[in-house]
Short mmCIF file of C-alpha atoms (C1' of nucleotides) in Angstrom, two decimals:
data_model
loop_
_atom_site.label_atom_id
_atom_site.label_comp_id
_atom_site.label_asym_id
_atom_site.label_seq_id
_atom_site.Cartn_x
_atom_site.Cartn_y
_atom_site.Cartn_z
CA MET A 28 -0.22 0.00 -0.32
CA ASP A 29 1.97 3.13 -1.11
CA LEU A 30 0.66 6.14 0.92
CA VAL A 31 1.45 9.81 0.17
CA GLU A 32 1.93 11.80 3.28
CA GLU A 33 0.14 15.17 2.45
CA THR A 34 0.35 16.68 6.00
CA PRO A 35 1.63 15.41 9.21
CA TYR A 36 -2.27 14.08 9.87
CA ARG A 37 -3.24 13.08 6.24
CA PHE A 38 -2.30 10.46 3.66
CA ARG A 39 -3.52 9.61 0.37
CA ILE A 40 -3.76 6.57 -1.67
CA ASP A 41 -3.49 7.20 -5.00
CA ARG A 42 -6.37 6.51 -7.35
CA ARG A 43 -5.77 3.53 -9.61
CA ASP A 44 -7.96 1.60 -11.63
CA PRO A 45 -10.49 0.33 -10.30
CA MET A 46 -10.91 3.07 -7.62
CA ARG A 47 -12.97 6.06 -8.86
CA VAL A 48 -11.19 8.22 -6.29
CA PRO A 49 -8.48 8.30 -3.68
CA GLY A 50 -8.35 7.28 -0.23
CA VAL A 51 -7.43 9.41 2.38
CA VAL A 52 -6.38 8.59 5.80
CA PHE A 53 -6.36 11.36 8.52
CA ALA A 54 -4.40 10.04 11.13
CA THR A 55 0.02 10.45 12.54
CA ARG A 56 2.14 8.06 11.09
CA SER A 57 2.07 6.11 14.27
CA LEU A 58 -1.34 5.44 14.64
CA LEU A 59 -1.29 3.97 11.08
CA PRO A 60 -2.82 0.35 11.38
CA ASP A 61 -0.02 -2.51 10.48
CA VAL A 62 -0.01 -3.80 7.56
CA ASP A 63 0.81 -6.94 8.20
CA ALA A 64 -2.03 -7.72 10.91
CA ASP A 65 -4.58 -5.14 9.37
CA ARG A 66 -6.18 -4.94 6.32
CA SER A 67 -7.81 -1.88 6.90
CA LEU A 68 -5.63 0.53 4.07
CA ASP A 69 -6.61 -1.88 1.68
CA GLN A 70 -10.32 -2.09 2.67
CA VAL A 71 -10.23 1.78 2.14
CA ALA A 72 -8.82 1.54 -1.44
CA ASP A 73 -11.61 -1.26 -2.00
CA VAL A 74 -14.26 1.27 -1.12
CA ALA A 75 -12.88 3.61 -3.61
CA THR A 76 -14.47 1.73 -6.37
CA LEU A 77 -18.29 1.63 -5.17
CA PRO A 78 -20.28 3.44 -7.78
CA GLY A 79 -21.27 6.89 -7.24
CA ILE A 80 -18.83 7.40 -4.46
CA VAL A 81 -17.43 11.00 -4.33
CA THR A 82 -14.48 12.81 -3.43
CA ALA A 83 -12.28 10.25 -1.68
CA SER A 84 -12.70 7.37 0.63
CA TYR A 85 -12.13 8.52 4.44
CA ALA A 86 -10.67 6.49 7.34
CA MET A 87 -10.93 8.58 10.62
CA PRO A 88 -7.39 8.01 12.99
CA ASP A 89 -9.09 4.73 14.64
CA VAL A 90 -8.86 2.97 11.69
CA HIS A 91 -8.63 -1.03 11.72
CA TRP A 92 -9.90 -3.99 10.22
CA GLY A 93 -13.59 -4.78 9.67
CA TYR A 94 -16.60 -6.48 7.57
CA GLY A 95 -15.62 -5.30 3.96
CA PHE A 96 -15.45 -1.31 4.99
CA PRO A 97 -13.05 -0.79 7.20
CA ILE A 98 -13.85 0.53 10.97
CA GLY A 99 -13.74 3.72 11.10
CA GLY A 100 -14.22 4.26 7.58
CA VAL A 101 -16.27 7.60 6.14
CA ALA A 102 -17.66 7.35 2.64
CA ALA A 103 -20.26 9.26 0.16
CA THR A 104 -22.22 8.42 -2.61
CA ASP A 105 -23.82 10.41 -5.08
CA VAL A 106 -28.12 9.42 -4.88
CA ALA A 107 -28.79 10.68 -8.36
CA ASP A 108 -25.25 9.38 -9.81
CA GLY A 109 -25.79 5.98 -9.44
CA GLY A 110 -24.57 5.79 -6.30
CA VAL A 111 -24.71 2.68 -3.67
CA VAL A 112 -25.49 1.85 -0.13
CA SER A 113 -23.54 -0.57 0.85
CA PRO A 114 -24.80 -2.73 4.66
CA GLY A 115 -21.26 -3.06 4.82
CA GLY A 116 -20.42 0.36 5.06
CA VAL A 117 -22.41 0.91 8.50
CA GLY A 118 -21.81 -2.56 9.93
CA PHE A 119 -23.16 -5.17 11.77
CA ASP A 120 -24.19 -3.31 14.78
CA ILE A 121 -26.50 -0.67 13.38
CA SER A 122 -26.77 2.68 15.13
CA CYS A 123 -24.18 1.81 17.51
CA GLY A 124 -23.65 5.19 19.15
CA VAL A 125 -23.04 6.76 23.08
CA ARG A 126 -24.99 8.99 25.35
CA LEU A 127 -24.03 10.67 27.61
CA LEU A 128 -25.79 12.45 30.72
CA ALA A 129 -24.42 14.68 33.72
CA ALA A 130 -25.06 14.98 36.98
CA ASP A 131 -26.19 17.98 39.08
CA LEU A 132 -23.15 16.29 41.08
CA ASP A 133 -19.92 17.29 41.79
CA ARG A 134 -17.09 13.66 42.12
CA ALA A 135 -16.10 15.11 45.35
CA ALA A 136 -19.75 15.24 46.57
CA LEU A 137 -20.34 11.45 45.25
CA GLY A 138 -17.83 10.12 47.38
CA PRO A 139 -18.68 7.02 48.78
CA ARG A 140 -21.85 6.59 47.43
CA LEU A 141 -20.03 5.73 44.43
CA ASP A 142 -19.99 1.71 45.48
CA ALA A 143 -23.73 1.75 46.13
CA LEU A 144 -24.52 3.90 42.26
CA LEU A 145 -22.29 1.18 40.83
CA ASP A 146 -24.00 -1.57 42.79
CA GLY A 147 -27.55 -0.15 41.66
CA LEU A 148 -26.28 0.34 38.10
CA GLY A 149 -25.42 -3.22 37.57
CA GLU A 150 -28.38 -4.65 38.73
CA ALA A 151 -30.13 -2.02 36.64
CA THR A 152 -28.68 -2.63 33.31
CA PRO A 153 -29.30 -5.88 31.67
CA ARG A 154 -26.50 -6.88 29.97
CA GLY A 155 -24.32 -10.25 28.37
CA MET A 156 -25.30 -12.11 25.69
CA GLY A 157 -29.02 -12.83 24.83
CA THR A 158 -32.12 -12.06 26.53
CA GLY A 159 -32.91 -9.59 29.27
CA ALA A 160 -34.19 -5.98 28.79
CA VAL A 161 -36.02 -3.10 30.92
CA TRP A 162 -38.98 -3.01 28.77
CA HIS A 163 -40.75 -5.85 27.92
CA LEU A 164 -43.05 -5.24 25.03
CA ALA A 165 -46.49 -6.21 25.04
CA ASP A 166 -46.41 -7.22 20.78
CA ARG A 167 -45.22 -6.86 17.30
CA ALA A 168 -47.00 -3.66 17.28
CA GLU A 169 -45.56 -2.17 20.16
CA LEU A 170 -42.07 -3.25 18.83
CA ASP A 171 -43.02 -1.60 15.38
CA ALA A 172 -43.93 1.60 17.42
CA VAL A 173 -40.05 1.49 18.58
CA LEU A 174 -38.69 1.03 15.16
CA ARG A 175 -40.75 3.94 14.15
CA GLY A 176 -40.61 6.27 17.09
CA GLY A 177 -37.10 5.49 18.73
CA SER A 178 -36.56 8.25 21.84
CA ARG A 179 -39.70 9.60 21.16
CA TYR A 180 -41.50 6.52 21.67
CA ALA A 181 -39.79 5.71 24.74
CA VAL A 182 -40.15 9.36 25.84
CA GLU A 183 -44.08 9.14 24.96
CA ARG A 184 -44.19 5.93 27.42
CA GLY A 185 -42.87 7.75 29.85
CA PHE A 186 -39.06 6.39 29.56
CA GLY A 187 -37.53 10.15 30.11
CA VAL A 188 -38.52 13.61 29.21
CA PRO A 189 -39.31 15.89 26.06
CA ARG A 190 -36.43 17.76 26.67
CA ASP A 191 -34.39 14.51 26.20
CA LEU A 192 -35.32 14.93 22.64
CA ALA A 193 -33.48 18.19 21.71
CA ARG A 194 -30.41 16.35 22.79
CA CYS A 195 -30.71 13.30 20.71
CA GLU A 196 -29.64 13.36 16.95
CA ASP A 197 -32.52 13.49 14.49
CA GLY A 198 -34.63 14.54 17.72
CA GLY A 199 -34.43 10.55 19.18
CA ALA A 200 -35.84 8.73 15.51
CA VAL A 201 -35.17 8.79 11.55
CA ASP A 202 -38.70 9.71 10.13
CA ASP A 203 -37.59 6.81 7.01
CA ALA A 204 -38.11 3.33 9.16
CA ASP A 205 -39.69 0.77 7.59
CA PRO A 206 -40.56 -2.20 10.22
CA ALA A 207 -42.02 -4.19 7.24
CA GLN A 208 -38.52 -4.41 5.79
CA VAL A 209 -37.12 -5.90 8.98
CA SER A 210 -37.37 -9.62 8.97
CA GLU A 211 -39.67 -12.24 11.35
CA ARG A 212 -35.85 -12.75 12.62
CA ALA A 213 -34.91 -9.78 12.90
CA VAL A 214 -38.02 -9.65 15.36
CA GLN A 215 -37.51 -12.15 17.39
CA ARG A 216 -33.80 -11.62 17.91
CA GLY A 217 -34.87 -8.13 18.70
CA ALA A 218 -38.09 -8.09 21.21
CA GLY A 219 -36.85 -9.15 23.92
CA GLN A 220 -33.87 -7.10 23.63
CA VAL A 221 -34.98 -3.29 24.24
CA GLY A 222 -33.17 -1.68 26.99
CA SER A 223 -30.36 -4.03 27.29
CA LEU A 224 -26.58 -3.10 27.09
CA GLY A 225 -24.98 -6.26 25.05
CA SER A 226 -21.13 -7.50 25.76
CA GLY A 227 -18.21 -6.64 23.75
CA ASN A 228 -16.77 -3.31 23.81
CA HIS A 229 -19.98 -1.84 25.08
CA PHE A 230 -20.43 -0.29 28.36
CA LEU A 231 -22.11 1.86 31.11
CA GLU A 232 -19.63 4.06 32.71
CA VAL A 233 -19.73 6.49 35.85
CA GLN A 234 -17.25 9.09 34.92
CA ALA A 235 -15.82 12.31 36.01
CA VAL A 236 -14.61 15.66 33.89
CA ALA A 237 -11.37 15.50 34.19
CA GLU A 238 -10.36 18.48 32.09
CA VAL A 239 -12.07 20.85 30.07
CA TYR A 240 -10.30 23.01 26.83
CA ASP A 241 -12.94 24.80 25.84
CA GLU A 242 -14.95 26.40 28.95
CA PRO A 243 -17.75 28.09 26.97
CA VAL A 244 -18.44 25.23 24.73
CA ALA A 245 -18.56 23.00 27.70
CA ALA A 246 -20.86 25.01 29.71
CA ALA A 247 -23.32 25.12 26.63
CA PHE A 248 -23.18 21.28 26.62
CA GLY A 249 -23.82 21.08 30.16
CA LEU A 250 -20.37 20.19 31.34
CA ALA A 251 -18.23 21.35 33.89
CA ALA A 252 -14.64 20.16 35.58
CA GLY A 253 -15.31 17.42 38.46
CA GLN A 254 -18.70 17.08 37.36
CA VAL A 255 -20.26 13.33 38.00
CA CYS A 256 -21.07 11.70 34.54
CA VAL A 257 -22.71 8.37 33.06
CA MET A 258 -21.84 7.37 29.67
CA ILE A 259 -23.73 4.46 27.71
CA HIS A 260 -22.62 3.02 24.42
CA CYS A 261 -24.46 0.16 23.28
CA GLY A 262 -26.11 -0.43 19.86
CA SER A 263 -28.94 -2.14 18.18
CA ARG A 264 -28.29 -5.82 18.95
CA GLY A 265 -29.41 -9.28 17.40
CA LEU A 266 -32.00 -7.21 15.52
CA GLY A 267 -29.46 -4.94 13.64
CA HIS A 268 -26.92 -7.64 13.18
CA GLN A 269 -29.94 -10.02 11.48
CA ILE A 270 -31.10 -7.23 9.49
CA CYS A 271 -27.18 -6.58 8.47
CA THR A 272 -27.24 -9.92 7.16
CA ASP A 273 -30.22 -10.36 5.89
CA HIS A 274 -29.76 -7.71 3.22
CA VAL A 275 -26.16 -8.15 2.19
CA ARG A 276 -27.55 -11.64 0.94
CA ALA A 277 -30.20 -9.93 -0.47
CA MET A 278 -27.94 -7.36 -1.97
CA GLU A 279 -25.45 -10.36 -3.12
CA ARG A 280 -28.24 -11.99 -5.54
CA VAL A 281 -29.25 -8.91 -7.17
CA MET A 282 -25.70 -7.08 -7.42
CA PRO A 283 -25.21 -8.64 -11.12
CA GLY A 284 -28.56 -7.25 -12.26
CA TYR A 285 -27.25 -4.05 -11.86
CA GLY A 286 -23.75 -4.32 -13.10
CA ILE A 287 -22.08 -3.94 -10.09
CA GLN A 288 -18.96 -5.72 -9.17
CA VAL A 289 -16.73 -5.38 -6.24
CA PRO A 290 -13.26 -6.58 -4.74
CA ASP A 291 -14.98 -8.33 -2.02
CA ARG A 292 -18.01 -9.91 -1.69
CA GLN A 293 -18.50 -8.17 1.84
CA LEU A 294 -18.68 -4.98 0.20
CA ALA A 295 -22.19 -5.94 -1.29
CA CYS A 296 -24.44 -2.99 -2.41
CA ALA A 297 -27.23 -1.82 -4.10
CA PRO A 298 -28.32 1.71 -5.82
CA VAL A 299 -29.90 3.92 -2.94
CA SER A 300 -32.46 4.16 -5.30
CA SER A 301 -33.13 0.62 -6.28
CA PRO A 302 -35.61 -1.55 -4.22
CA GLU A 303 -33.08 -3.34 -2.61
CA GLY A 304 -31.42 -0.03 -1.93
CA ARG A 305 -34.35 1.35 -0.40
CA ALA A 306 -35.23 -1.54 1.67
CA TYR A 307 -32.17 -1.24 3.77
CA LEU A 308 -31.98 1.77 4.62
CA GLY A 309 -35.92 1.27 5.50
CA ALA A 310 -34.77 -1.75 7.86
CA MET A 311 -31.44 0.02 8.70
CA ALA A 312 -33.52 3.14 9.81
CA ALA A 313 -35.81 1.00 11.85
CA ALA A 314 -32.61 -0.60 13.33
CA ALA A 315 -31.42 3.28 14.39
CA ASN A 316 -34.41 3.81 15.95
CA TYR A 317 -34.69 0.46 17.84
CA ALA A 318 -30.57 1.17 19.21
CA ARG A 319 -31.61 4.75 20.31
CA ALA A 320 -35.13 3.84 21.69
CA ASN A 321 -32.21 1.07 23.72
CA ARG A 322 -30.21 4.28 24.75
CA GLN A 323 -33.03 5.73 26.03
CA LEU A 324 -34.23 3.27 28.55
CA LEU A 325 -31.15 2.21 29.85
CA ALA A 326 -30.63 6.15 31.01
CA HIS A 327 -34.37 5.96 32.31
CA ALA A 328 -33.22 3.22 34.27
CA ALA A 329 -29.68 4.55 34.87
CA ARG A 330 -31.31 7.88 36.28
CA GLN A 331 -33.80 6.16 38.73
CA VAL A 332 -30.38 4.35 40.47
CA PHE A 333 -29.08 7.91 40.23
CA ARG A 334 -32.22 9.61 41.71
CA ARG A 335 -32.42 7.07 44.63
CA VAL A 336 -28.80 6.68 45.47
CA THR A 337 -27.73 10.18 45.24
CA GLY A 338 -30.99 12.30 45.50
CA GLY A 339 -29.46 13.83 42.03
CA GLU A 340 -30.49 14.57 38.02
CA LEU A 341 -28.72 13.49 35.29
CA ALA A 342 -29.33 15.44 32.40
CA LEU A 343 -28.83 14.55 28.93
CA VAL A 344 -25.85 15.83 26.95
CA TYR A 345 -26.20 14.20 23.55
CA ASP A 346 -26.98 10.87 22.10
CA ILE A 347 -25.20 10.04 19.09
CA SER A 348 -24.76 6.95 16.88
CA HIS A 349 -21.44 6.27 14.76
CA ASN A 350 -22.50 3.46 12.78
CA LEU A 351 -24.97 4.51 9.87
CA ALA A 352 -25.61 5.58 6.51
CA LYS A 353 -27.58 8.61 6.29
CA ILE A 354 -29.18 10.83 3.20
CA GLU A 355 -27.78 14.14 3.44
CA THR A 356 -27.24 17.34 1.37
CA HIS A 357 -23.08 18.65 0.71
CA ASP A 358 -21.51 20.81 -1.35
CA VAL A 359 -19.67 18.45 -4.36
CA ALA A 360 -17.39 20.23 -6.27
CA GLY A 361 -19.40 24.19 -5.68
CA ALA A 362 -22.69 22.04 -6.62
CA PRO A 363 -25.11 20.85 -3.57
CA ARG A 364 -25.65 17.22 -3.98
CA ARG A 365 -27.71 14.58 -2.23
CA LEU A 366 -25.24 11.93 -0.72
CA CYS A 367 -25.57 8.62 0.90
CA VAL A 368 -22.85 8.64 4.03
CA HIS A 369 -21.89 5.96 5.57
CA ARG A 370 -20.31 6.41 8.66
CA LYS A 371 -19.18 3.21 10.05
CA GLY A 372 -16.89 3.81 13.12
CA ALA A 373 -17.08 7.63 12.66
CA THR A 374 -19.66 10.13 14.21
CA ARG A 375 -21.45 12.78 12.74
CA ALA A 376 -19.75 15.88 13.84
CA LEU A 377 -21.97 19.06 12.79
CA PRO A 378 -20.15 22.30 12.91
CA PRO A 379 -21.63 25.54 14.49
CA GLY A 380 -24.43 27.23 12.95
CA HIS A 381 -25.89 24.44 11.15
CA ASP A 382 -29.25 24.00 10.96
CA ASP A 383 -30.18 20.42 11.93
CA LEU A 384 -28.59 21.47 15.69
CA PRO A 385 -31.18 22.74 18.49
CA ASP A 386 -31.11 26.28 18.81
CA ASP A 387 -28.97 26.07 22.52
CA LEU A 388 -26.26 23.83 20.54
CA ARG A 389 -26.54 26.03 17.18
CA PRO A 390 -23.77 28.32 18.18
CA VAL A 391 -21.45 26.16 19.38
CA GLY A 392 -21.52 22.72 17.13
CA GLN A 393 -22.65 19.11 17.77
CA PRO A 394 -21.73 17.55 20.69
CA VAL A 395 -19.17 14.17 19.57
CA LEU A 396 -18.44 11.56 22.15
CA ILE A 397 -15.83 9.45 22.42
CA PRO A 398 -15.63 6.59 24.50
CA GLY A 399 -12.00 5.49 25.08
CA SER A 400 -11.04 1.73 25.78
CA MET A 401 -12.22 0.02 29.01
CA GLY A 402 -10.35 1.84 32.35
CA THR A 403 -9.02 4.60 30.11
CA GLY A 404 -10.52 8.23 29.33
CA SER A 405 -13.33 9.13 26.92
CA TYR A 406 -13.43 12.67 25.42
CA VAL A 407 -15.94 14.99 24.76
CA LEU A 408 -15.62 17.07 21.22
CA THR A 409 -17.47 19.32 18.87
CA GLY A 410 -18.17 19.76 14.68
CA VAL A 411 -16.07 22.36 13.33
CA THR A 412 -16.49 25.07 10.37
CA GLY A 413 -15.29 23.74 7.14
CA ALA A 414 -13.77 20.24 7.93
CA PRO A 415 -13.75 17.81 5.06
CA ALA A 416 -15.14 14.24 5.04
CA TRP A 417 -18.63 15.08 5.76
CA ALA A 418 -18.79 16.40 8.70
CA SER A 419 -17.13 13.28 10.26
CA THR A 420 -14.63 12.33 12.81
CA CYS A 421 -13.32 9.22 14.92
CA HIS A 422 -15.67 7.10 17.16
CA GLY A 423 -13.26 5.60 19.72
CA ALA A 424 -9.84 4.18 20.36
CA GLY A 425 -9.71 1.56 17.48
CA ARG A 426 -8.77 -1.99 18.08
CA THR A 427 -5.09 -3.06 17.31
CA GLN A 428 -5.09 -6.47 18.21
CA SER A 429 -8.31 -9.01 17.72
CA ARG A 430 -10.58 -10.32 20.18
CA LYS A 431 -8.48 -13.41 19.64
CA GLN A 432 -5.16 -11.94 20.39
CA ALA A 433 -6.10 -9.86 22.87
CA THR A 434 -7.46 -12.99 25.06
CA LYS A 435 -4.04 -14.65 24.43
CA ALA A 436 -2.26 -11.71 25.67
CA VAL A 437 -4.10 -11.20 29.07
CA ARG A 438 -2.75 -14.82 30.30
CA GLY A 439 -1.41 -14.65 33.44
CA HIS A 440 -3.17 -10.93 34.20
CA ASP A 441 -6.03 -10.29 36.28
CA PRO A 442 -8.01 -7.96 34.53
CA ARG A 443 -10.45 -6.91 37.32
CA GLN A 444 -7.88 -6.70 39.44
CA GLU A 445 -5.62 -4.60 37.48
CA LEU A 446 -8.65 -2.04 36.84
CA GLU A 447 -9.50 -2.40 40.52
CA ALA A 448 -5.51 -1.43 41.68
CA GLN A 449 -6.65 1.87 39.38
CA GLY A 450 -9.31 2.81 41.52
CA ILE A 451 -11.87 2.00 38.61
CA ALA A 452 -14.95 -0.10 40.27
CA VAL A 453 -16.26 -2.99 37.83
CA ARG A 454 -19.42 -4.79 38.23
CA GLY A 455 -20.63 -7.36 35.85
CA ALA A 456 -18.46 -8.39 33.04
CA SER A 457 -16.90 -11.83 32.23
CA ARG A 458 -13.07 -12.60 32.28
CA ARG A 459 -13.03 -13.47 28.98
CA GLY A 460 -15.35 -9.92 28.25
CA LEU A 461 -12.53 -8.08 30.10
CA ALA A 462 -9.88 -9.74 28.17
CA GLU A 463 -10.56 -9.11 24.91
CA GLU A 464 -11.39 -5.05 26.37
CA MET A 465 -8.08 -4.57 27.55
CA PRO A 466 -6.97 -0.84 26.53
CA ALA A 467 -3.55 -3.01 25.47
CA ALA A 468 -5.65 -4.24 22.87
CA TYR A 469 -6.36 -0.05 21.28
CA LYS A 470 -4.79 2.54 20.01
CA ASP A 471 -4.44 5.57 22.61
CA VAL A 472 -7.47 7.23 22.62
CA THR A 473 -5.68 10.90 23.46
CA ALA A 474 -3.67 10.51 20.06
CA VAL A 475 -6.19 9.13 18.19
CA VAL A 476 -8.28 12.61 19.47
CA ALA A 477 -5.29 14.93 18.98
CA ALA A 478 -4.98 13.30 15.30
CA ALA A 479 -8.52 14.23 14.38
CA GLU A 480 -8.09 17.70 15.66
CA GLY A 481 -4.87 17.74 14.01
CA ALA A 482 -6.57 17.06 10.68
CA GLY A 483 -9.04 19.49 11.39
CA LEU A 484 -11.94 16.97 11.93
CA CYS A 485 -12.82 18.21 14.95
CA ARG A 486 -12.06 19.69 18.59
CA ARG A 487 -11.63 19.08 21.88
CA VAL A 488 -14.22 20.36 24.37
CA ALA A 489 -13.39 17.93 27.74
CA ARG A 490 -11.82 14.59 28.76
CA LEU A 491 -13.97 12.38 31.54
CA VAL A 492 -12.66 9.82 33.40
CA PRO A 493 -13.49 6.56 34.50
CA LEU A 494 -14.82 6.25 38.40
CA GLY A 495 -16.64 2.74 37.87
CA VAL A 496 -17.67 0.25 34.45
CA VAL A 497 -21.14 -1.64 34.42
CA LYS A 498 -19.84 -4.63 31.56
CA GLY A 499 -21.51 -7.35 30.02
"C1'" DA B 19 -20.67 -6.17 17.12
"C1'" DT B 20 -23.82 -11.64 17.49
"C1'" DG B 21 -28.14 -16.79 19.82
"C1'" DT B 22 -18.73 -16.21 18.42
"C1'" DA B 23 -21.24 -21.41 12.05
"C1'" DC B 24 -27.35 -22.87 8.61
#
DNA sequence: ATGTAC
């Protein structure tokens, strides 16, 4: 892979057939993936072959190897010019994302009640593989209401307050969900999981604001130094996974009929405007709403525990996905175009002044929530004016080791004890789960965020440190 | 990420 260093934060993969556009990797030299162990830069080049792709196939500083598309990949296709949508450009965990809540409480004031808080959160948070959820749905009609209404429906049903919706991407739900495109098997897998954390890198953490880089923006977000926060990182569980599986298969079957050839069958895709493209986008939107409702329900459960243990309240800072495709209007070569923007392990980062921001956030830009690896810090960023890559930035630390490698590396260690020795309390979590999520298996999130800022993708607002973690 | 292989 020939990389041309354009700046210390930006590398180019020159276009060569059958690429339609170049690749652009936002990273520092030390953050670039190890080409012997990780094929993600080849994947950046593969994505550049997709029909209708415009400008470049982008990678964020946390890029690593994924299914078809790299994780940390951003690609936009022109809807009116045969542009495709690819389920691999969203990933299996559709609308996996992060929600941050800020307490009216300082870290020092929480003091010894942290243990009781974590005990309560551990009990109130369904987690791990399989079934178990905050919400037991009445019937398929109620699941369809979740798929159509996302966090809006959860709030209607009393799981939150209307103000929450102003602090959710898309006001808590996208309008174009089509439950008819969600298979019966996906429904069966998802029905018993609405309001559950899952496993892997998903978590609920009690955190504290350790550092504020921009006081006015942090204040607009509702954040101040020392403040206690709760961060929830989860997705669309079995429902999103099944939707991805179903629609990849459907697209594999019809691609030859559209004359589409891709260098990797995991890049299965169909024109956005085709029946198969629209069917996927309708099902994907349903999973996006499901994931938002999921985070809304877990936040509701966390609020009840927080109120009981501390007497305090949790205000929503923001809820944002980092695995999603969206139809957005962007300027391409001086003209506005309707684009299908795939963000897979990449976060939308709207700049100040953007119409889609609520009034109180419009002057400062969109909060971007970056979960660190287990036991390390997390970051709050904001979007910036004139950023490349369709108003997108990184989503997290990014793996450097596979789950298998990480499990092997942890032999002889006791991850739980090591975390607790750092003063980070742990609730739940299998030994295997902890092993797979060791910080040694990830890039340094601080370096990732610094590179994203250096590349002009976003700006740092605050750093959060973990006090305790609930894991699957 | 995921009923860690239909």
